[in-house]
Coordinates of C-alpha atoms and ligand atoms in Angstrom, one line a residue:
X107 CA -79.8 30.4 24.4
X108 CA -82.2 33.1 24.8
X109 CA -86.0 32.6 24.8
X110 CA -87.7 35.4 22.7
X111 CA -91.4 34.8 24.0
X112 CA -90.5 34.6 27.8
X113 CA -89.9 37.9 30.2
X114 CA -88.2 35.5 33.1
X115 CA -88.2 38.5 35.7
X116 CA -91.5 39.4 35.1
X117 CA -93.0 35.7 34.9
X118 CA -90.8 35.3 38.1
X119 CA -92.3 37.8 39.5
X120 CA -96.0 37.2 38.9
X121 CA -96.0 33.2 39.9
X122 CA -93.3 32.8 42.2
X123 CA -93.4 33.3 45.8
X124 CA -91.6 36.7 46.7
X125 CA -89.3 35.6 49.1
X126 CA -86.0 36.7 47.6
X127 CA -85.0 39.7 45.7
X128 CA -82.6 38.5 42.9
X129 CA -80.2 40.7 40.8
X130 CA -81.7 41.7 37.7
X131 CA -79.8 39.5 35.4
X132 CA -80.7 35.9 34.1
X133 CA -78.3 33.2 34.1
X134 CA -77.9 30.8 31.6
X135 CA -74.8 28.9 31.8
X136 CA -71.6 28.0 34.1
X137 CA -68.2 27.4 33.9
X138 CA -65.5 27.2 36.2
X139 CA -65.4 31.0 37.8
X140 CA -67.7 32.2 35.1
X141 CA -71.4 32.2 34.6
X142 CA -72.9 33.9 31.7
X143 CA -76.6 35.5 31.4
X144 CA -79.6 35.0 28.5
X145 CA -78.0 37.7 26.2
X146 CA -74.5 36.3 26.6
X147 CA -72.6 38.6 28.4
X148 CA -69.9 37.5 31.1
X149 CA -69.7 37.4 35.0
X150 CA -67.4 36.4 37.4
X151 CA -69.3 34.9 40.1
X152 CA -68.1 36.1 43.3
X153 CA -70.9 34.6 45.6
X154 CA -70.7 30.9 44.3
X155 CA -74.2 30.4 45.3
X156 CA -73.6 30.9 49.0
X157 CA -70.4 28.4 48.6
X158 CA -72.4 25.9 47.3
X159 CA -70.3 26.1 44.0
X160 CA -66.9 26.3 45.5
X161 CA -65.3 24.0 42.7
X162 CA -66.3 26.2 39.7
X163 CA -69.7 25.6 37.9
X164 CA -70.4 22.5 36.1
X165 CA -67.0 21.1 37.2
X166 CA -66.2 18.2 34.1
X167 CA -65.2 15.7 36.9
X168 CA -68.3 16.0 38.8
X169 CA -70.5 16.5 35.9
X170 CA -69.0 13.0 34.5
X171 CA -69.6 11.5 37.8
X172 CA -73.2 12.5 38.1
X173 CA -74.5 11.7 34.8
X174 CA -72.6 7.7 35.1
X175 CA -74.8 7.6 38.2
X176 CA -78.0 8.9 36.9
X177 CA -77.6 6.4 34.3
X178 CA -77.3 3.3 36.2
X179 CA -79.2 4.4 39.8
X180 CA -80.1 6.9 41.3
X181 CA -82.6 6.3 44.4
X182 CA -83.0 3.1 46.3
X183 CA -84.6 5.1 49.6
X184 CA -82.3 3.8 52.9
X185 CA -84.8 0.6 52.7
X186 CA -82.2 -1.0 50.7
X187 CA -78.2 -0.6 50.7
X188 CA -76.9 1.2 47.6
X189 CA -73.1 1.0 46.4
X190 CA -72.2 4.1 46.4
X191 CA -73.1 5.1 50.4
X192 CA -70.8 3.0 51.9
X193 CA -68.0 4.5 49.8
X194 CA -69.2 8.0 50.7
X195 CA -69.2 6.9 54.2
X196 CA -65.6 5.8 54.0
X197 CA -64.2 8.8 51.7
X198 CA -65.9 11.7 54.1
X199 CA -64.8 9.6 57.1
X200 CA -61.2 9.3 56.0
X201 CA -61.1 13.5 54.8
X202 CA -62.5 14.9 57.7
X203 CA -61.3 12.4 60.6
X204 CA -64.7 11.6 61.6
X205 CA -66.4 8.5 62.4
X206 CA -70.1 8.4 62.5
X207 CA -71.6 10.0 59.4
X208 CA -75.3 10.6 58.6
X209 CA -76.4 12.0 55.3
X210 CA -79.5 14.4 54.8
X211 CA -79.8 16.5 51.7
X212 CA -80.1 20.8 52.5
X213 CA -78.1 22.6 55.1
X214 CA -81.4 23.2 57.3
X215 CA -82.0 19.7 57.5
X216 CA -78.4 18.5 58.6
X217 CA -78.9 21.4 61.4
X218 CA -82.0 19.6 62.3
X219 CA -80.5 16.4 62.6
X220 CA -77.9 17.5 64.4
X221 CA -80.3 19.2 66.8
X222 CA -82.4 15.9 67.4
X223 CA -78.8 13.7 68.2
X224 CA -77.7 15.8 70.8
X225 CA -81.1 16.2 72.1
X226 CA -81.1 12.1 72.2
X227 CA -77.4 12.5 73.4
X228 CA -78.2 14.7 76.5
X229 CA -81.0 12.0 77.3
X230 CA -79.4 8.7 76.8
X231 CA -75.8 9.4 77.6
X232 CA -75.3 12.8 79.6
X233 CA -78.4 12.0 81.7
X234 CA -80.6 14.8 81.2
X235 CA -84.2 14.7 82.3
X236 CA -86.3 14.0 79.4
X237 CA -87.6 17.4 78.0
X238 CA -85.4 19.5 79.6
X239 CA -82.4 19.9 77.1
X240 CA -80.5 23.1 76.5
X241 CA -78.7 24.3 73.4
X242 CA -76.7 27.3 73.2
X243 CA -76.9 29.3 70.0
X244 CA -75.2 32.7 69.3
X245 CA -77.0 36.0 68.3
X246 CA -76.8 36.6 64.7
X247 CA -76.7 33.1 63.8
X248 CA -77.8 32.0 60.1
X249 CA -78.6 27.7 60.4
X250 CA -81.3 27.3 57.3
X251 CA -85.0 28.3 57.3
X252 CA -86.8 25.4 58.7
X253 CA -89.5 25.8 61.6
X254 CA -87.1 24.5 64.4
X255 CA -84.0 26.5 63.4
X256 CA -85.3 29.8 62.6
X257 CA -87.2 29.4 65.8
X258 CA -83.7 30.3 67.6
X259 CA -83.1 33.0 65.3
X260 CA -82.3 36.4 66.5
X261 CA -83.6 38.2 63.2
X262 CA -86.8 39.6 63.3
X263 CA -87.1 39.0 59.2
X264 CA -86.2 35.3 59.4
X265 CA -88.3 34.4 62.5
X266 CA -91.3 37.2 62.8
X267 CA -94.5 35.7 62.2
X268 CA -93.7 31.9 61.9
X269 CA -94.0 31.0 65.4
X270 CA -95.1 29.5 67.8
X271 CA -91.5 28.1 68.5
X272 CA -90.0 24.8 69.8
X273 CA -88.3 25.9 73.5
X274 CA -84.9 25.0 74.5
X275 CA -82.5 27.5 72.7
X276 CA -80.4 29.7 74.9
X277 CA -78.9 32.7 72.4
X278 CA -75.8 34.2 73.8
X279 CA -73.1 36.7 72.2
X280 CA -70.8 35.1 69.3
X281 CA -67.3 35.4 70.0
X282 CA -67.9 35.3 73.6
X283 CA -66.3 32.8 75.7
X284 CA -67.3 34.2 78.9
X285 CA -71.0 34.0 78.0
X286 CA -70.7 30.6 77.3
X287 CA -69.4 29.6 80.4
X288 CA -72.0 31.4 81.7
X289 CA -75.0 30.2 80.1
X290 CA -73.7 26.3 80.2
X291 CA -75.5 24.8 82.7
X292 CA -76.4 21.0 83.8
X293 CA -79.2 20.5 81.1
X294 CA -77.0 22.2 78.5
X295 CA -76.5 19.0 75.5
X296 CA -74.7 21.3 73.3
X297 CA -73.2 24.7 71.8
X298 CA -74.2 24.9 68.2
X299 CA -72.1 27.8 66.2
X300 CA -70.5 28.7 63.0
X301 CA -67.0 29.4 62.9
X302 CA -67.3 32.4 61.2
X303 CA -70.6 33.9 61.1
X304 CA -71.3 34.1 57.0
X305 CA -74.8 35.2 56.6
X306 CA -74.4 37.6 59.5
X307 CA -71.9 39.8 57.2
X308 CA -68.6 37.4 57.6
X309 CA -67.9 38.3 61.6
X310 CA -64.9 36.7 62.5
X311 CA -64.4 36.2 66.2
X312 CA -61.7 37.0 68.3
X313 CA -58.5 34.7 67.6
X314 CA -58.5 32.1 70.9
X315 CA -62.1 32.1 71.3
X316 CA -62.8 28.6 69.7
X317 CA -60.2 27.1 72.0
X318 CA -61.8 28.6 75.2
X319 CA -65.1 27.2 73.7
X320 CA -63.3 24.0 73.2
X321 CA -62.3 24.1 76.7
X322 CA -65.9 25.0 77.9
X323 CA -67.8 22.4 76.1
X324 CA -65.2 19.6 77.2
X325 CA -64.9 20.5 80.9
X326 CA -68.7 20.6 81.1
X327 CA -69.9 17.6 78.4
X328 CA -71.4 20.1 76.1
X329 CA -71.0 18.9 72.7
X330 CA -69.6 21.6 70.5
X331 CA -71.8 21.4 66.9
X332 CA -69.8 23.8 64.6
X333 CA -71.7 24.4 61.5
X334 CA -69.3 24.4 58.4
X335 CA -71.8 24.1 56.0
X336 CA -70.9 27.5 54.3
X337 CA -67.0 27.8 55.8
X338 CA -66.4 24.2 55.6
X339 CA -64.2 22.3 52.5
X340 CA -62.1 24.8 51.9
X341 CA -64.1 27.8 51.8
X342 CA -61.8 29.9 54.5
X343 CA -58.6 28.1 53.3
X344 CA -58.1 25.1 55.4
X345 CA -60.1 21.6 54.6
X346 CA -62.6 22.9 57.9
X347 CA -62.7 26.7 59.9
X348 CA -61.8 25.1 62.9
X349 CA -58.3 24.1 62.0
X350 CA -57.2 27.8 62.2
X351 CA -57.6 27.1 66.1
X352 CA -56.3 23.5 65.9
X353 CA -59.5 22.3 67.7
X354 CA -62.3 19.6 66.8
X355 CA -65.9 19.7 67.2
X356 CA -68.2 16.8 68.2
X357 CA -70.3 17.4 65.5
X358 CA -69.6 19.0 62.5
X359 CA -72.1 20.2 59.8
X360 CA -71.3 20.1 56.4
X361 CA -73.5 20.6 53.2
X362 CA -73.0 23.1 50.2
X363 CA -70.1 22.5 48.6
X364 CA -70.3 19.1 49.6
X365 CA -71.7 18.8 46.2
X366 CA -70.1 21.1 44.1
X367 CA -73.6 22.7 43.4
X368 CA -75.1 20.0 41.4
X369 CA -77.5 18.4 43.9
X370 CA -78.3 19.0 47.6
X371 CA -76.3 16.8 50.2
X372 CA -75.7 17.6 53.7
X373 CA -74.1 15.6 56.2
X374 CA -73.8 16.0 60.3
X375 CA -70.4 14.1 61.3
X376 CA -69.5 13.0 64.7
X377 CA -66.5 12.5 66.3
X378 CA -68.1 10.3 69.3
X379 CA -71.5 8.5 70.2
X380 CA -73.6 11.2 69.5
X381 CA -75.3 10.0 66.3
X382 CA -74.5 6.3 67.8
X383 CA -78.1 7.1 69.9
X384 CA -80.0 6.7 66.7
X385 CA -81.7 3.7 65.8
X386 CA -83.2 2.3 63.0
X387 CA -87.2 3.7 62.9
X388 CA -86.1 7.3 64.6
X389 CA -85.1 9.1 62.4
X390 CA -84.7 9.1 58.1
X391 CA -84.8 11.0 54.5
X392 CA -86.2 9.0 51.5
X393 CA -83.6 10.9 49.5
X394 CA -80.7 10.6 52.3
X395 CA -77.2 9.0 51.2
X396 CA -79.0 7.7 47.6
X397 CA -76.6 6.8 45.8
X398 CA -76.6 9.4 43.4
X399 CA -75.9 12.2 45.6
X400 CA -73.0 10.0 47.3
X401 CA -71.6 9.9 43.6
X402 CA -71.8 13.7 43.6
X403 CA -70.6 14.0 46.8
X404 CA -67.4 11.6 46.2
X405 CA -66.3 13.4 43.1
X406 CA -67.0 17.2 44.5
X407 CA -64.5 15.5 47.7
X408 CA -62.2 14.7 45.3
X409 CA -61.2 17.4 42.9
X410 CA -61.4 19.5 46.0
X411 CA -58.4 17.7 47.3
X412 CA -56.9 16.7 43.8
X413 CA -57.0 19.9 42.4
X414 CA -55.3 21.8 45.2
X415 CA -58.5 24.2 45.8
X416 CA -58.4 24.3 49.8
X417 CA -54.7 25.3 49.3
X418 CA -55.4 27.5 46.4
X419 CA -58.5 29.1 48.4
X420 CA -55.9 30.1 51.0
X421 CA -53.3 32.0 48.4
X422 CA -56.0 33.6 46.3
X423 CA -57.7 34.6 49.5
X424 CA -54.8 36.3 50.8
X425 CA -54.3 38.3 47.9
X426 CA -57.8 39.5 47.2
X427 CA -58.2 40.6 51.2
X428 CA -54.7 42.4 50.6
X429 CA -56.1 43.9 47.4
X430 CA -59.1 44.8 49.1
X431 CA -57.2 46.8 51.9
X432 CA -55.0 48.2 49.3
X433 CA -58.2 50.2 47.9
X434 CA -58.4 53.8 48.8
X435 CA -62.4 54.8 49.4
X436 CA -64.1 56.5 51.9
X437 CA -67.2 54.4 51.0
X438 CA -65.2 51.3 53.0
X439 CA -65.6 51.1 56.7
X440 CA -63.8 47.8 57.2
X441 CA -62.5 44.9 55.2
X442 CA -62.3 41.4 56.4
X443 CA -62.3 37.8 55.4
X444 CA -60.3 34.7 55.9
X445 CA -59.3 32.8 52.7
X446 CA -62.1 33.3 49.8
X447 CA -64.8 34.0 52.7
X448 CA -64.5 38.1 52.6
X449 CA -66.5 41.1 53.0
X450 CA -66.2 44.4 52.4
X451 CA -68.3 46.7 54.7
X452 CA -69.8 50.3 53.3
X453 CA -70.3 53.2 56.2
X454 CA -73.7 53.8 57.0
X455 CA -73.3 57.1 54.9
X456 CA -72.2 55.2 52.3
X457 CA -75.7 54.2 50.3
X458 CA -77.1 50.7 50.4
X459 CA -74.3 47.8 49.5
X460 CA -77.5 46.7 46.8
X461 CA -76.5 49.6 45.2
X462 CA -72.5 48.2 44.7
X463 CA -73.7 45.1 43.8
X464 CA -75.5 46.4 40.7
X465 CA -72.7 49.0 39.6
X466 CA -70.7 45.4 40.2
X467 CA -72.8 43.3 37.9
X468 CA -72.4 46.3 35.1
X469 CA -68.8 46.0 35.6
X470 CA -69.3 42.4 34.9
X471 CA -69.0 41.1 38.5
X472 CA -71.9 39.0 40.4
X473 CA -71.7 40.2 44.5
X474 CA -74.9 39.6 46.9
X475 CA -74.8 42.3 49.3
X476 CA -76.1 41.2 53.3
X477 CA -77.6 43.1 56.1
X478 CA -77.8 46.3 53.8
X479 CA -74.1 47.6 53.9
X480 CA -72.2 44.5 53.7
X481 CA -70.9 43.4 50.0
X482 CA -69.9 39.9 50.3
X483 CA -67.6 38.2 47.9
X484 CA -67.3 34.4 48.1
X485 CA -65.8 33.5 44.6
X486 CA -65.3 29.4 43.6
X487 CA -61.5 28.1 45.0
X488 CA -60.3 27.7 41.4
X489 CA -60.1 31.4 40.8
X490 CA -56.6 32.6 39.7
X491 CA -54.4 35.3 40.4
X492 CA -55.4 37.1 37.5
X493 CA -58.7 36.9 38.2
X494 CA -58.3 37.7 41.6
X495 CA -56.4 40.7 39.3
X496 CA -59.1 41.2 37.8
X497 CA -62.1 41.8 39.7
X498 CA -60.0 44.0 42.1
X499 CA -59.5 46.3 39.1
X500 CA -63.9 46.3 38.7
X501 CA -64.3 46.5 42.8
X502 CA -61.4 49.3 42.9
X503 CA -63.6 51.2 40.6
X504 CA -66.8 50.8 42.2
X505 CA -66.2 51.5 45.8
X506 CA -64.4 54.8 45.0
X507 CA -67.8 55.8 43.3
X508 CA -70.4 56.9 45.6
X509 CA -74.1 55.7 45.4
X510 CA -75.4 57.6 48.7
Ligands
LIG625 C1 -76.6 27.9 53.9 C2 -76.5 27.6 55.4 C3 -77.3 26.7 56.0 C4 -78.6 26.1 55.4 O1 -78.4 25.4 54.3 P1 -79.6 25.1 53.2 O2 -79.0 24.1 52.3 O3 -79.9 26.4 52.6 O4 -80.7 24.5 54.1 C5 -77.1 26.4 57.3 N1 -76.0 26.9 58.0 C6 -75.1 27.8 57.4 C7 -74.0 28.3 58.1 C8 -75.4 28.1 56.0 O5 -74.5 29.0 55.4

């Protein structure tokens, strides 16, 4: 359990790089819903490491099917075939309805990849002059932290001082078809969004907007790149966001929970020849589609669908956002969320949501708060009613207090 001789917040503190500003508690160990800190007291964990842990921690059947792979292989590089990739290939083909897969390892880097096949796309197929591609991004937009994507970010804290940046991002309004239509033009390869804008504070756009931008991107050859990586498997209580509008993307960017939170895996899908334009030599990831993060990735498919969690994600969703409205506080401005993707937002007046989050933790409940009034809660799909129960009881509490 506990080390006596180490301060881990301090020693944190004085070696690490600053660029987050954790909670002030120190996990320890995981399981299922729960996660419990160095001095054993109990949390429910209600941000699921940004979705990443969507099918509890340490889930057994994952767990099992990690440590049979580490034991027999675990990296061959894409040099060699492995036998677990194709099966990954096959099992994420046959879930989502895609056809071409390609398997990277963080979020960020699937976002990259997708970036460079449409690029490749607009050049090869659509018949763009070389250099001169277009992508459409929305304002607000959270797509990882590398160079190239936080280059068409519109937040001064994730882009200021990094640059200079790679041209060719157009940013327009999210949720705004008639922006689209107005920003698409012939050089445009693609329209790269999330379905609901997580990072941002949960923003949910109108209802109809993702078939208009269906509509767009098909009457004009733009590929429409929806990043699921935080609302995909499950997360907003269908298998992927976009079937709440009945549409399909082109590409579709999945990572996070695509593990179950035991290893990094990412992977862009595609519904048609964009990631046909890649050969062999242009682009790779030594640790790409190893075999075992495909034997991660298979299992953490699996329970998800065995073990009812997309369906369950839906239900438990419901009731919490009901739960949620039901609470009586002048502290709440709005309250919104679609399955267990929800967010309660404070008034301005209200104090800082930081300050929730740690009468939360107290209360034993982990929240991360985002964009300073926003308390998001993202718990793992297999948490019950009475859990749901449960932690309304602790947030009921807390939001009728008042930390301004
Ligand atoms: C988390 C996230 C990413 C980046 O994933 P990393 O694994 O952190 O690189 C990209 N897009 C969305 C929508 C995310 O939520």
């Amino acid at each position: 359990m506990s080390s006596p001789v180490v301060d881990f917040i301090a020693t944190e503190a004085r070696f690490g790089a600053r660029n987050y500003e954790p909670i002030g508690v120190v996990l320890s160990r995981g399981e299922g819903v729960w996660v419990w800190d160095t001095e054993g007291n109990r949390y429910l964990d209600c941000l699921s490491a940004y979705s990443a842990v969507s099918q509890g921690h340490c889930h057994p059947k994952i767990l099992a099917a990690m440590v049979e792979q580490a034991h027999r292989l675990t990296l061959t590089s894409r040099a060699f075939h492995n036998d677990q990739l194709a099966l990954f290939y096959e099992e994420i083909a046959a879930l989502t309805g895609s056809h071409k897969v390609l398997p990277m390892n963080s979020g960020a880097e699937a976002v990259e990849s997708a970036i460079k096949s449409v690029r490749k796309w607009g050049y090869e197929v659509k018949g763009v002059p070389d250099g001169q591609a277009e992508i459409i991004v929305c304002a607000n937009n959270f797509h990882g932290r590398t160079l190239g994507v936080v280059g068409f970010s519109t937040d001064p804290e994730t882009r200021g001082h990094f640059g200079p940046f790679a041209p060719g991002f157009k940013v327009i309004p999210f949720g705004d078809a008639a922006a689209l239509a107005e920003a698409i033009n012939p050089n445009t390869v693609a329209f790269l969004v999330e379905p609901i804008q997580g990072e941002a504070g949960v923003v949910i756009p109108p209802a109809g907007y993702f078939t208009e931008v269906r509509e767009l991107c098909t009457a004009n050859n733009v590929m429409l790149v929806l990043d699921e990586i935080q609302t995909g498997l499950g997360r907003t209580g269908k298998l992927l966001a976009e079937q709440h509008e009945g549409i399909e993307a082109d590409v579709t960017l999945l990572g996070k929970a695509l593990s179950g939170g035991f290893y990094p895996v990412s992977a862009v899908l595609s519904n048609n020849d964009v990631l046909g334009t890649l050969r062999p030599g242009q682009h790779g990831s030594t640790f790409g589609g190893n075999p075992l993060a495909c034997a991660v990735a298979r299992a953490a498919m699996r329970v998800l669908v065995e073990e009812g969690m997309i369906e369950n994600a839906a239900r438990q969703g419901a009731r919490f956002l009901e739960g949620l409205k039901d609470i009586r506080a002048n502290t709440i401005r709005d309250v919104r969320g679609r399955g267990l993707m929800l967010a309660v937002e404070l008034h301005p007046e209200a104090g800082r949501a930081r300050r929730y989050c740690e009468a939360l933790q107290a209360k034993g409940i982990l929240a991360k708060d985002t964009h300073e009034h926003t308390i998001r809660i993202a718990p793992p799909l297999v948490i019950t009613g009475d859990q749901v129960d449960w932690a309304l009881e602790r947030f009921a509490a807390i939001l009728t207090q008042d930390f301004s």
